[in-house]
């Protein structure tokens, strides 16, 4: 059995001030044992540079900056924390735009013009619901680390639906019952209605907020 390396390091998500146990995922990546967040290995910035980061969240995007060591290797799939406006957001690298042109999934920071990233701390998951031969697409906002499992039953717009398959962002589709996928890795969830409730009890997070706003205005 391969030896699993563990180290103590500060976690930018759950323990930025005190060191906690981490598992070494790659030579440059650590996984926090307390919260599961994956981040870069802490290091002394000898040649710090700032790189523009385009962060997309839903249909909107914003430009931020990330300060890194010039010789640090960046990879598509890396996750890190960045200031987005007045908030701090967890993001994942989608691709790297190079100074020489084109994009790559791996490069040294000094060779990167722009990091293209996606917010993953809170994501909107597309859920396709099959009903009477028709398919309706719903948006469901949830924490990026929330797990959906095939076979799970959810309440959406007054119906109980069962998840039948999940399409992930790398293009694969899973159909095995019990297979769980984190929301940040989901491209689309496919579901089927199994029962209808007398009144809407779920309607997803977005619909709930909308109803609350309408009730407040009526009051």
XYZ file of N, CA, C and O in Angstrom:
876
model
N 0.848 -1.189 0.000
C 0.000 0.000 0.000
C 0.890 1.247 0.000
O 1.848 1.323 0.746
N 0.540 2.224 -0.859
C 1.331 3.444 -0.938
C 1.195 4.237 0.356
O 0.124 4.321 0.971
N 2.283 4.843 0.763
C 2.291 5.655 1.963
C 1.594 6.981 1.693
O 1.812 7.621 0.675
N 0.718 7.374 2.616
C 0.006 8.645 2.498
C 0.730 9.677 3.350
O 0.861 9.511 4.565
N 1.219 10.740 2.720
C 1.941 11.779 3.443
C 0.956 12.746 4.083
O -0.021 13.179 3.455
N 1.211 13.081 5.342
C 0.387 14.057 6.039
C 1.292 15.140 6.609
O 2.432 14.876 6.993
N 0.786 16.358 6.619
C 1.541 17.496 7.153
C 0.586 18.397 7.919
O -0.632 18.292 7.788
N 1.160 19.281 8.721
C 0.365 20.293 9.400
C 0.535 21.615 8.663
O 1.655 22.018 8.346
N -0.598 22.269 8.384
C -0.563 23.547 7.675
C -1.849 24.312 7.970
O -2.857 23.719 8.371
N -1.813 25.615 7.777
C -3.013 26.427 7.944
C -3.957 26.174 6.772
O -3.525 26.047 5.631
N -5.251 26.074 7.058
C -6.253 25.908 6.006
C -6.936 27.247 5.762
O -7.517 27.821 6.687
N -6.894 27.783 4.536
C -7.491 29.101 4.269
C -9.003 29.130 4.428
O -9.594 30.195 4.530
N -9.643 27.949 4.469
C -11.096 27.925 4.565
C -11.596 27.765 6.003
O -12.499 28.473 6.427
N -11.018 26.842 6.783
C -11.555 26.578 8.119
C -10.593 26.911 9.250
O -11.010 27.042 10.393
N -9.304 27.070 8.951
C -8.344 27.335 10.030
C -7.163 28.146 9.504
O -6.038 27.649 9.417
N -7.416 29.429 9.148
C -6.347 30.246 8.561
C -5.253 30.652 9.542
O -4.147 30.995 9.128
N -5.568 30.621 10.854
C -4.610 31.087 11.845
C -3.830 29.949 12.502
O -2.696 30.129 12.924
N -4.440 28.765 12.602
C -3.797 27.638 13.271
C -3.593 26.488 12.291
O -4.426 26.242 11.423
N -2.486 25.774 12.458
C -2.196 24.643 11.588
C -3.023 23.429 11.992
O -3.217 23.153 13.179
N -3.520 22.723 10.972
C -4.293 21.494 11.181
C -3.745 20.423 10.246
O -2.965 20.703 9.334
N -4.171 19.188 10.446
C -3.651 18.080 9.645
C -4.151 18.157 8.201
O -5.319 18.444 7.948
N -3.234 17.894 7.260
C -3.533 17.855 5.828
C -2.954 16.588 5.211
O -1.930 16.080 5.674
N -3.613 16.107 4.167
C -3.072 15.029 3.340
C -2.450 15.644 2.095
O -3.036 16.547 1.485
N -1.266 15.186 1.701
C -0.605 15.681 0.500
C -1.230 14.995 -0.711
O -1.077 13.787 -0.913
N -1.986 15.776 -1.523
C -2.645 15.236 -2.709
C -1.660 15.138 -3.867
O -1.564 14.117 -4.541
N -0.942 16.234 -4.110
C 0.121 16.289 -5.109
C 1.275 17.053 -4.475
O 1.177 17.507 -3.341
N 2.339 17.194 -5.218
C 3.495 17.890 -4.664
C 3.172 19.334 -4.305
O 3.827 19.935 -3.459
N 2.143 19.905 -4.937
C 1.812 21.311 -4.699
C 0.441 21.496 -4.061
O -0.004 22.630 -3.861
N -0.272 20.399 -3.747
C -1.628 20.506 -3.229
C -1.787 19.770 -1.906
O -1.251 18.674 -1.714
N -2.571 20.374 -0.997
C -2.884 19.760 0.286
C -4.400 19.669 0.435
O -5.127 20.530 -0.057
N -4.871 18.625 1.120
C -6.298 18.475 1.425
C -6.483 18.543 2.930
O -5.917 17.752 3.681
N -7.276 19.503 3.385
C -7.531 19.674 4.812
C -8.351 18.501 5.345
O -9.406 18.162 4.785
N -7.902 17.889 6.439
C -8.608 16.761 7.021
C -9.831 17.198 7.818
O -10.695 16.378 8.115
N -9.928 18.488 8.148
C -11.070 18.975 8.918
C -12.268 19.300 8.037
O -13.398 18.936 8.360
N -12.031 19.987 6.911
C -13.155 20.422 6.073
C -13.109 19.875 4.648
O -14.051 20.053 3.883
N -11.995 19.225 4.266
C -11.895 18.645 2.931
C -11.468 19.601 1.849
O -11.378 19.223 0.679
N -11.186 20.864 2.202
C -10.810 21.851 1.192
C -9.411 21.556 0.645
O -8.490 21.233 1.397
N -9.258 21.637 -0.667
C -7.973 21.401 -1.323
C -7.360 22.742 -1.701
O -8.008 23.574 -2.336
N -6.127 22.970 -1.304
C -5.478 24.248 -1.601
C -3.990 24.030 -1.830
O -3.448 22.949 -1.598
N -3.348 25.088 -2.295
C -1.930 24.989 -2.626
C -1.078 24.911 -1.379
O -1.449 25.406 -0.318
N 0.086 24.303 -1.507
C 1.040 24.194 -0.417
C 1.533 25.579 -0.023
O 1.977 26.347 -0.880
N 1.442 25.933 1.259
C 1.956 27.247 1.683
C 3.443 27.361 1.379
O 4.194 26.400 1.508
N 3.850 28.523 0.953
C 5.256 28.702 0.627
C 5.640 30.179 0.796
O 4.793 31.057 0.826
N 6.893 30.415 0.903
C 7.389 31.788 0.994
C 7.491 32.354 -0.411
O 8.159 31.793 -1.281
N 6.784 33.460 -0.627
C 6.762 34.043 -1.965
C 8.059 34.796 -2.225
O 8.253 35.904 -1.747
N 8.937 34.201 -3.006
C 10.228 34.833 -3.291
C 10.128 35.770 -4.499
O 10.815 36.765 -4.571
N 9.269 35.402 -5.453
C 9.098 36.218 -6.655
C 7.605 36.401 -6.876
O 7.041 35.874 -7.830
N 6.981 37.116 -5.981
C 5.534 37.265 -6.045
C 5.109 38.110 -7.239
O 5.690 39.162 -7.503
N 4.106 37.620 -7.951
C 3.518 38.372 -9.061
C 2.009 38.341 -8.914
O 1.462 37.500 -8.199
N 1.328 39.261 -9.579
C -0.132 39.293 -9.549
C -0.678 38.909 -10.920
O -0.212 39.395 -11.947
N -1.651 38.011 -10.909
C -2.264 37.528 -12.148
C -3.754 37.858 -12.113
O -4.409 37.683 -11.078
N -4.274 38.314 -13.237
C -5.712 38.583 -13.327
C -6.489 37.271 -13.307
O -6.111 36.296 -13.969
N -7.563 37.244 -12.520
C -8.424 36.064 -12.428
C -9.842 36.459 -12.823
O -10.419 37.378 -12.233
N -10.392 35.801 -13.828
C -11.780 36.014 -14.223
C -12.611 34.932 -13.539
O -12.471 33.752 -13.850
N -13.454 35.348 -12.599
C -14.266 34.406 -11.825
C -15.704 34.439 -12.346
O -16.345 35.491 -12.355
N -16.198 33.300 -12.777
C -17.583 33.212 -13.248
C -18.446 32.585 -12.164
O -18.034 31.645 -11.495
N -19.619 33.151 -11.991
C -20.603 32.604 -11.058
C -21.962 32.707 -11.728
O -22.494 33.801 -11.921
N -22.516 31.550 -12.122
C -23.754 31.571 -12.877
C -23.510 32.224 -14.230
O -22.593 31.881 -14.954
N -24.301 33.238 -14.569
C -24.128 33.914 -15.842
C -23.301 35.173 -15.746
O -23.099 35.860 -16.751
N -22.795 35.488 -14.548
C -22.005 36.708 -14.359
C -20.542 36.370 -14.126
O -20.188 35.252 -13.764
N -19.678 37.355 -14.361
C -18.249 37.160 -14.132
C -17.651 38.454 -13.581
O -18.187 39.544 -13.787
N -16.538 38.319 -12.867
C -15.859 39.487 -12.310
C -14.363 39.277 -12.414
O -13.876 38.136 -12.421
N -13.613 40.398 -12.504
C -12.151 40.338 -12.614
C -11.534 40.595 -11.245
O -11.853 41.574 -10.582
N -10.642 39.696 -10.814
C -9.951 39.816 -9.545
C -8.452 39.627 -9.784
O -8.024 39.475 -10.925
N -7.684 39.615 -8.715
C -6.245 39.383 -8.813
C -5.811 38.337 -7.799
O -6.345 38.255 -6.700
N -4.815 37.536 -8.204
C -4.242 36.529 -7.325
C -2.738 36.748 -7.258
O -2.080 36.885 -8.285
N -2.192 36.802 -6.038
C -0.748 36.958 -5.867
C -0.127 35.587 -5.613
O -0.518 34.885 -4.673
N 0.833 35.193 -6.467
C 1.462 33.878 -6.360
C 2.953 34.002 -6.631
O 3.431 35.022 -7.142
N 3.685 32.938 -6.323
C 5.100 32.868 -6.659
C 5.230 32.715 -8.176
O 4.507 31.933 -8.791
N 6.134 33.436 -8.779
C 6.291 33.414 -10.237
C 6.592 32.021 -10.768
O 6.215 31.687 -11.891
N 7.278 31.191 -9.983
C 7.665 29.860 -10.437
C 6.681 28.773 -10.027
O 6.921 27.586 -10.275
N 5.587 29.161 -9.417
C 4.615 28.153 -8.989
C 3.895 27.554 -10.186
O 3.502 28.261 -11.119
N 3.687 26.237 -10.153
C 2.942 25.550 -11.204
C 1.453 25.678 -10.911
O 0.993 25.383 -9.807
N 0.704 26.127 -11.902
C -0.747 26.224 -11.793
C -1.370 25.142 -12.668
O -0.884 24.853 -13.761
N -2.462 24.562 -12.187
C -3.125 23.473 -12.900
C -4.626 23.727 -12.985
O -5.225 24.235 -12.028
N -5.232 23.338 -14.106
C -6.686 23.340 -14.189
C -7.198 22.338 -13.161
O -6.691 21.227 -13.051
N -8.195 22.752 -12.396
C -8.717 21.904 -11.333
C -8.257 22.329 -9.958
O -8.859 21.947 -8.950
N -7.177 23.139 -9.889
C -6.721 23.661 -8.597
C -7.832 24.508 -7.970
O -8.530 25.252 -8.663
N -7.975 24.409 -6.658
C -8.947 25.212 -5.934
C -8.219 26.145 -4.969
O -7.212 25.765 -4.382
N -8.742 27.359 -4.847
C -8.137 28.309 -3.921
C -9.178 29.335 -3.499
O -10.295 29.382 -4.040
N -8.822 30.138 -2.517
C -9.714 31.172 -2.002
C -9.251 32.519 -2.523
O -8.056 32.820 -2.556
N -10.210 33.346 -2.951
C -9.880 34.655 -3.501
C -10.913 35.676 -3.043
O -12.080 35.328 -2.800
N -10.482 36.935 -2.891
C -11.413 38.010 -2.547
C -12.218 38.375 -3.788
O -11.650 38.727 -4.825
N -13.540 38.298 -3.675
C -14.432 38.679 -4.769
C -15.299 39.819 -4.265
O -16.261 39.607 -3.539
N -14.925 41.046 -4.624
C -15.614 42.212 -4.097
C -15.370 42.309 -2.598
O -14.236 42.291 -2.145
N -16.448 42.354 -1.829
C -16.319 42.419 -0.373
C -16.342 41.028 0.258
O -16.222 40.901 1.478
N -16.504 39.997 -0.546
C -16.611 38.637 -0.031
C -15.370 37.827 -0.366
O -14.570 38.190 -1.222
N -15.227 36.695 0.327
C -14.184 35.722 0.035
C -14.857 34.508 -0.569
O -15.848 34.004 -0.034
N -14.336 34.043 -1.695
C -14.993 32.970 -2.422
C -14.018 31.851 -2.764
O -12.852 32.097 -3.075
N -14.499 30.613 -2.688
C -13.726 29.478 -3.159
C -13.916 29.320 -4.656
O -15.047 29.373 -5.156
N -12.817 29.174 -5.400
C -12.907 29.064 -6.856
C -12.051 27.897 -7.347
O -11.163 27.417 -6.641
N -12.338 27.442 -8.552
C -11.573 26.370 -9.185
C -11.091 26.840 -10.554
O -11.860 27.408 -11.335
N -9.824 26.590 -10.849
C -9.267 26.975 -12.153
C -9.876 26.130 -13.259
O -9.876 24.897 -13.190
N -10.391 26.800 -14.291
C -10.931 26.116 -15.470
C -9.875 25.993 -16.560
O -9.729 24.948 -17.183
N -9.145 27.100 -16.807
C -8.083 27.081 -17.808
C -7.146 28.258 -17.563
O -7.474 29.182 -16.817
N -5.987 28.205 -18.203
C -4.961 29.233 -18.050
C -4.675 29.870 -19.399
O -4.318 29.166 -20.359
N -4.849 31.174 -19.496
C -4.528 31.900 -20.727
C -3.070 32.335 -20.653
O -2.659 33.025 -19.718
N -2.281 31.928 -21.644
C -0.842 32.143 -21.609
C -0.445 33.487 -22.215
O -1.161 34.047 -23.060
N 0.712 33.972 -21.817
C 1.244 35.221 -22.377
C 1.555 35.069 -23.858
O 1.499 36.039 -24.617
N 1.876 33.859 -24.272
C 2.212 33.599 -25.679
C 0.978 33.359 -26.539
O 1.094 33.155 -27.741
N -0.204 33.376 -25.909
C -1.434 33.125 -26.638
C -1.930 31.712 -26.407
O -1.160 30.814 -26.081
N -3.226 31.497 -26.597
C -3.797 30.181 -26.391
C -4.017 29.897 -24.912
O -3.687 30.701 -24.038
N -4.574 28.725 -24.648
C -4.854 28.317 -23.281
C -4.222 26.968 -22.976
O -3.951 26.179 -23.886
N -4.004 26.734 -21.706
C -3.390 25.489 -21.275
C -4.011 25.065 -19.955
O -4.633 25.874 -19.265
N -3.865 23.783 -19.603
C -4.349 23.290 -18.319
C -3.228 23.227 -17.287
O -3.460 22.872 -16.136
N -2.008 23.609 -17.702
C -0.871 23.583 -16.772
C 0.171 24.587 -17.238
O 0.508 24.635 -18.427
N 0.664 25.400 -16.324
C 1.700 26.379 -16.677
C 2.268 27.007 -15.414
O 1.636 26.991 -14.351
N 3.463 27.565 -15.521
C 4.028 28.326 -14.417
C 3.352 29.692 -14.370
O 2.970 30.247 -15.403
N 3.217 30.203 -13.161
C 2.502 31.471 -12.980
C 3.076 32.586 -13.845
O 2.338 33.403 -14.396
N 4.413 32.633 -13.967
C 5.050 33.714 -14.732
C 4.718 33.657 -16.218
O 4.942 34.638 -16.943
N 4.176 32.535 -16.700
C 3.816 32.392 -18.105
C 2.327 32.606 -18.356
O 1.866 32.461 -19.494
N 1.584 32.943 -17.307
C 0.123 33.046 -17.402
C -0.309 34.505 -17.473
O 0.112 35.334 -16.674
N -1.166 34.812 -18.450
C -1.739 36.159 -18.564
C -3.000 36.268 -17.709
O -3.189 37.231 -16.974
N -3.892 35.274 -17.804
C -5.173 35.303 -17.096
C -5.548 33.905 -16.624
O -5.375 32.931 -17.357
N -6.041 33.832 -15.413
C -6.613 32.592 -14.898
C -8.127 32.671 -15.071
O -8.763 33.637 -14.630
N -8.687 31.675 -15.718
C -10.143 31.596 -15.870
C -10.646 30.596 -14.837
O -10.229 29.439 -14.823
N -11.535 31.053 -13.950
C -11.950 30.226 -12.822
C -13.474 30.289 -12.642
O -14.149 31.163 -13.179
N -13.969 29.334 -11.855
C -15.408 29.255 -11.567
C -15.608 29.203 -10.062
O -14.914 28.459 -9.358
N -16.546 30.006 -9.559
C -16.858 29.985 -8.130
C -17.482 28.645 -7.766
O -18.357 28.140 -8.476
N -17.018 28.051 -6.677
C -17.519 26.731 -6.290
C -18.027 26.686 -4.851
O -18.505 25.638 -4.412
N -17.939 27.797 -4.114
C -18.441 27.764 -2.741
C -19.959 27.723 -2.718
O -20.578 27.109 -1.857
N -20.591 28.381 -3.676
C -22.038 28.328 -3.857
C -22.302 28.240 -5.360
O -21.831 29.084 -6.117
N -23.051 27.220 -5.783
C -23.254 27.001 -7.208
C -24.739 26.823 -7.501
O -25.535 26.523 -6.617
N -25.085 27.019 -8.768
C -26.449 26.774 -9.230
C -26.429 25.499 -10.073
O -25.745 25.431 -11.094
N -27.154 24.497 -9.627
C -27.199 23.207 -10.311
C -28.451 23.145 -11.176
O -29.552 23.472 -10.725
N -28.294 22.740 -12.414
C -29.427 22.559 -13.320
C -30.038 21.178 -13.078
O -29.337 20.167 -13.129
N -31.339 21.139 -12.820
C -32.029 19.868 -12.592
C -33.128 19.702 -13.634
O -34.035 20.532 -13.731
N -33.027 18.644 -14.441
C -34.034 18.351 -15.453
C -35.075 17.416 -14.841
O -34.740 16.350 -14.326
N -36.342 17.827 -14.879
C -37.426 17.037 -14.297
C -38.344 16.553 -15.406
O -38.885 17.348 -16.175
N -38.526 15.236 -15.497
C -39.400 14.653 -16.518
C -40.823 14.541 -15.967
O -41.032 14.001 -14.885
N -41.776 15.072 -16.729
C -43.182 15.040 -16.305
C -44.078 14.950 -17.523
O -44.053 15.815 -18.398
N -44.851 13.878 -17.593
C -45.825 13.660 -18.665
C -45.210 13.834 -20.047
O -45.760 14.488 -20.939
N -44.047 13.243 -20.228
C -43.395 13.284 -21.526
C -42.653 14.565 -21.818
O -42.047 14.703 -22.875
N -42.709 15.522 -20.899
C -42.002 16.785 -21.073
C -40.901 16.917 -20.025
O -40.970 16.312 -18.956
N -39.894 17.717 -20.343
C -38.785 17.940 -19.422
C -38.706 19.407 -19.062
O -38.662 20.275 -19.939
N -38.709 19.683 -17.785
C -38.593 21.050 -17.282
C -37.247 21.209 -16.600
O -36.805 20.330 -15.866
N -36.563 22.333 -16.837
C -35.259 22.589 -16.235
C -35.403 23.583 -15.095
O -35.977 24.661 -15.261
N -34.885 23.208 -13.925
C -34.969 24.061 -12.747
C -33.567 24.399 -12.247
O -32.640 23.606 -12.403
N -33.431 25.587 -11.657
C -32.171 25.990 -11.036
C -32.247 25.747 -9.535
O -33.243 26.120 -8.897
N -31.197 25.139 -8.982
C -31.162 24.824 -7.550
C -29.849 25.326 -6.983
O -28.783 24.832 -7.330
N -29.908 26.352 -6.124
C -28.698 26.941 -5.547
C -28.330 26.204 -4.269
O -29.167 25.977 -3.398
N -27.050 25.832 -4.175
C -26.614 25.026 -3.042
C -25.113 25.206 -2.831
O -24.402 25.660 -3.732
N -24.622 24.864 -1.642
C -23.186 24.909 -1.356
C -22.449 23.963 -2.294
O -22.913 22.858 -2.581
N -21.277 24.381 -2.775
C -20.542 23.592 -3.751
C -20.128 22.222 -3.268
O -19.939 21.295 -4.071
N -19.986 22.028 -1.941
C -19.583 20.738 -1.404
C -20.767 19.829 -1.067
O -20.570 18.700 -0.616
N -21.987 20.318 -1.290
C -23.163 19.480 -1.049
C -23.164 18.320 -2.041
O -22.834 18.487 -3.218
N -23.526 17.130 -1.583
C -23.489 15.947 -2.441
C -24.892 15.517 -2.861
O -25.799 15.412 -2.025
N -25.047 15.273 -4.157
C -26.256 14.670 -4.709
C -25.937 13.204 -5.009
O -24.881 12.904 -5.562
N -26.839 12.306 -4.662
C -26.620 10.881 -4.921
C -27.727 10.343 -5.815
O -28.910 10.709 -5.661
N -27.362 9.484 -6.751
C -28.334 8.867 -7.645
C -29.251 7.967 -6.825
O -28.794 7.143 -6.037
N -30.544 8.172 -6.998
C -31.535 7.458 -6.202
C -32.134 8.306 -5.111
O -33.178 7.969 -4.545
N -31.480 9.449 -4.793
C -32.003 10.357 -3.780
C -33.345 10.931 -4.206
O -33.605 11.128 -5.407
N -34.196 11.208 -3.211
C -35.493 11.832 -3.479
C -35.434 13.294 -3.034
O -34.964 13.607 -1.941
N -35.886 14.187 -3.910
C -35.891 15.615 -3.622
C -37.306 16.166 -3.779
O -38.142 15.574 -4.465
N -37.573 17.300 -3.133
C -38.843 17.989 -3.278
C -38.629 19.246 -4.104
O -37.867 20.128 -3.723
N -39.302 19.331 -5.247
C -39.154 20.457 -6.169
C -40.511 20.862 -6.710
O -41.212 20.040 -7.314
N -40.890 22.111 -6.488
C -42.125 22.676 -7.046
C -43.349 21.796 -6.789
O -44.168 21.562 -7.668
N -43.468 21.307 -5.557
C -44.651 20.555 -5.196
C -44.622 19.100 -5.601
O -45.624 18.392 -5.449
N -43.514 18.612 -6.128
C -43.383 17.219 -6.530
C -42.228 16.567 -5.783
O -41.266 17.230 -5.397
N -42.330 15.269 -5.605
C -41.197 14.485 -5.152
C -40.560 13.857 -6.378
O -41.245 13.227 -7.193
N -39.257 14.052 -6.543
C -38.566 13.503 -7.712
C -37.406 12.638 -7.237
O -36.842 12.856 -6.163
N -37.067 11.650 -8.043
C -35.926 10.790 -7.741
C -34.830 11.056 -8.771
O -35.086 11.077 -9.977
N -33.610 11.265 -8.290
C -32.478 11.480 -9.196
C -32.171 10.183 -9.932
O -31.917 9.151 -9.304
N -32.200 10.239 -11.264
C -31.962 9.032 -12.064
C -30.556 8.979 -12.643
O -30.005 7.894 -12.857
N -29.957 10.144 -12.914
C -28.585 10.169 -13.430
C -27.994 11.559 -13.217
O -28.729 12.535 -13.038
N -26.673 11.629 -13.225
C -25.965 12.895 -13.027
C -24.876 13.027 -14.077
O -24.043 12.130 -14.236
N -24.887 14.152 -14.787
C -23.833 14.451 -15.757
C -22.830 15.379 -15.086
O -23.203 16.404 -14.528
N -21.554 15.002 -15.142
C -20.524 15.796 -14.486
C -19.839 16.709 -15.491
O -20.020 16.578 -16.710
N -19.026 17.614 -14.993
C -18.456 18.668 -15.829
C -17.396 18.171 -16.803
O -17.067 18.870 -17.759
N -16.839 16.982 -16.577
C -15.870 16.470 -17.537
C -16.549 15.696 -18.664
O -15.883 15.132 -19.527
N -17.889 15.665 -18.648
C -18.641 15.049 -19.739
C -19.210 13.691 -19.433
O -20.062 13.187 -20.166
N -18.768 13.030 -18.354
C -19.263 11.704 -18.017
C -20.658 11.744 -17.408
O -21.097 12.762 -16.881
N -21.376 10.615 -17.507
C -22.713 10.478 -16.930
C -22.729 9.265 -16.020
O -22.290 8.186 -16.410
N -23.236 9.442 -14.794
C -23.313 8.349 -13.835
C -24.778 7.966 -13.626
O -25.643 8.833 -13.503
N -25.033 6.641 -13.567
C -26.394 6.144 -13.390
C -26.504 5.140 -12.258
O -27.609 4.684 -11.952
N -25.378 4.754 -11.647
C -25.400 3.731 -10.606
C -25.998 4.294 -9.326
O -25.539 5.302 -8.799
N -27.015 3.626 -8.811
C -27.667 4.063 -7.588
C -26.665 4.148 -6.439
O -25.873 3.238 -6.229
N -26.732 5.250 -5.721
C -25.835 5.458 -4.595
C -24.613 6.280 -4.926
O -23.955 6.803 -4.013
N -24.287 6.427 -6.215
C -23.135 7.229 -6.614
C -23.383 8.689 -6.242
O -24.388 9.282 -6.631
N -22.466 9.280 -5.481
C -22.635 10.663 -5.022
C -21.655 11.583 -5.731
O -20.496 11.234 -5.944
N -22.132 12.763 -6.105
C -21.331 13.773 -6.793
C -21.513 15.097 -6.077
O -22.627 15.493 -5.735
N -20.408 15.815 -5.849
C -20.509 17.133 -5.236
C -21.108 18.129 -6.227
O -20.855 18.052 -7.427
N -21.869 19.072 -5.697
C -22.568 20.044 -6.541
C -21.620 20.801 -7.463
O -21.952 21.091 -8.611
N -20.417 21.122 -6.985
C -19.467 21.889 -7.789
C -18.965 21.116 -9.000
O -18.390 21.696 -9.919
N -19.172 19.783 -9.010
C -18.728 18.954 -10.131
C -19.869 18.576 -11.068
O -19.658 17.888 -12.067
N -21.088 19.012 -10.766
C -22.268 18.622 -11.533
C -22.526 19.585 -12.686
O -22.503 20.807 -12.500
N -22.759 19.033 -13.876
C -23.212 19.856 -14.995
C -24.736 19.851 -15.070
O -25.370 20.878 -15.287
N -25.352 18.694 -14.888
C -26.819 18.605 -14.905
C -27.267 17.347 -14.172
O -26.600 16.312 -14.240
N -28.401 17.464 -13.476
C -29.026 16.324 -12.810
C -30.308 15.980 -13.558
O -31.087 16.870 -13.908
N -30.521 14.697 -13.800
C -31.751 14.224 -14.452
C -32.606 13.510 -13.407
O -32.103 12.689 -12.625
N -33.900 13.830 -13.387
C -34.771 13.248 -12.367
C -36.142 12.930 -12.954
O -36.526 13.429 -14.014
N -36.881 12.082 -12.215
C -38.237 11.702 -12.617
C -39.179 11.915 -11.437
O -38.836 11.629 -10.299
N -40.384 12.406 -11.739
C -41.379 12.629 -10.703
C -41.926 11.287 -10.224
O -42.283 10.418 -11.022
N -41.991 11.122 -8.898
C -42.535 9.877 -8.346
C -43.842 10.115 -7.594
O -44.606 9.175 -7.375
N -44.126 11.355 -7.197
C -45.396 11.663 -6.544
C -45.631 13.165 -6.573
O -44.697 13.954 -6.714
N -46.901 13.544 -6.450
C -47.277 14.949 -6.425
C -47.844 15.276 -5.058
O -48.676 14.537 -4.517
N -47.389 16.385 -4.481
C -47.895 16.798 -3.178
C -49.084 17.725 -3.356
O -49.296 18.310 -4.422
N -49.834 17.883 -2.316
C -51.013 18.746 -2.391
C -50.658 20.208 -2.523
O -51.381 21.003 -3.060
N -49.507 20.569 -1.966
C -49.063 21.960 -2.081
C -47.541 21.972 -2.174
O -46.874 21.028 -1.771
N -47.019 23.042 -2.738
C -45.572 23.143 -2.914
C -44.901 23.282 -1.555
O -45.283 24.108 -0.748
N -43.905 22.439 -1.315
C -43.164 22.526 -0.060
C -41.684 22.759 -0.285
O -40.955 23.087 0.632
N -41.238 22.589 -1.521
C -39.816 22.759 -1.781
C -39.529 23.944 -2.655
O -39.078 24.984 -2.206
N -39.858 23.798 -3.914
C -39.692 24.811 -4.944
C -38.269 25.334 -5.093
O -38.036 26.272 -5.827
N -37.301 24.721 -4.440
C -35.916 25.166 -4.588
C -35.657 26.468 -3.856
O -36.578 27.188 -3.463
N -34.400 26.772 -3.682
C -34.019 27.938 -2.894
C -34.423 29.242 -3.562
O -34.878 30.172 -2.913
N -34.275 29.300 -4.873
C -34.572 30.548 -5.570
C -36.045 30.882 -5.466
O -36.433 32.017 -5.187
N -36.925 29.866 -5.666
C -38.356 30.091 -5.610
C -38.790 30.472 -4.205
O -39.685 31.288 -4.016
N -38.160 29.890 -3.200
C -38.497 30.210 -1.817
C -38.221 31.675 -1.524
O -39.011 32.357 -0.881
N -37.064 32.164 -1.994
C -36.730 33.566 -1.774
C -37.739 34.480 -2.471
O -38.106 35.526 -1.975
N -38.166 34.058 -3.668
C -39.101 34.879 -4.433
C -40.426 34.996 -3.687
O -41.002 36.064 -3.574
N -40.920 33.863 -3.133
C -42.186 33.889 -2.407
C -42.070 34.762 -1.161
O -42.965 35.505 -0.818
N -40.937 34.688 -0.473
C -40.735 35.491 0.724
C -40.804 36.969 0.404
O -41.390 37.767 1.122
N -40.176 37.353 -0.725
C -40.203 38.750 -1.140
C -41.596 39.222 -1.468
O -42.007 40.338 -1.123
N -42.404 38.355 -2.158
C -43.759 38.729 -2.510
C -44.624 38.892 -1.260
O -45.429 39.814 -1.154
N -44.446 38.004 -0.275
C -45.229 38.099 0.955
C -44.905 39.379 1.707
O -45.767 40.022 2.296
N -43.591 39.762 1.699
C -43.187 40.982 2.381
C -43.827 42.217 1.755
O -44.256 43.132 2.445
N -43.901 42.218 0.417
C -44.500 43.367 -0.264
C -45.989 43.468 0.037
O -46.527 44.556 0.197
N -46.677 42.304 0.121
C -48.104 42.314 0.404
C -48.370 42.824 1.816
O -49.347 43.493 2.089
N -47.454 42.447 2.731
C -47.614 42.893 4.121
C -47.455 44.405 4.231
O -48.074 45.046 5.029
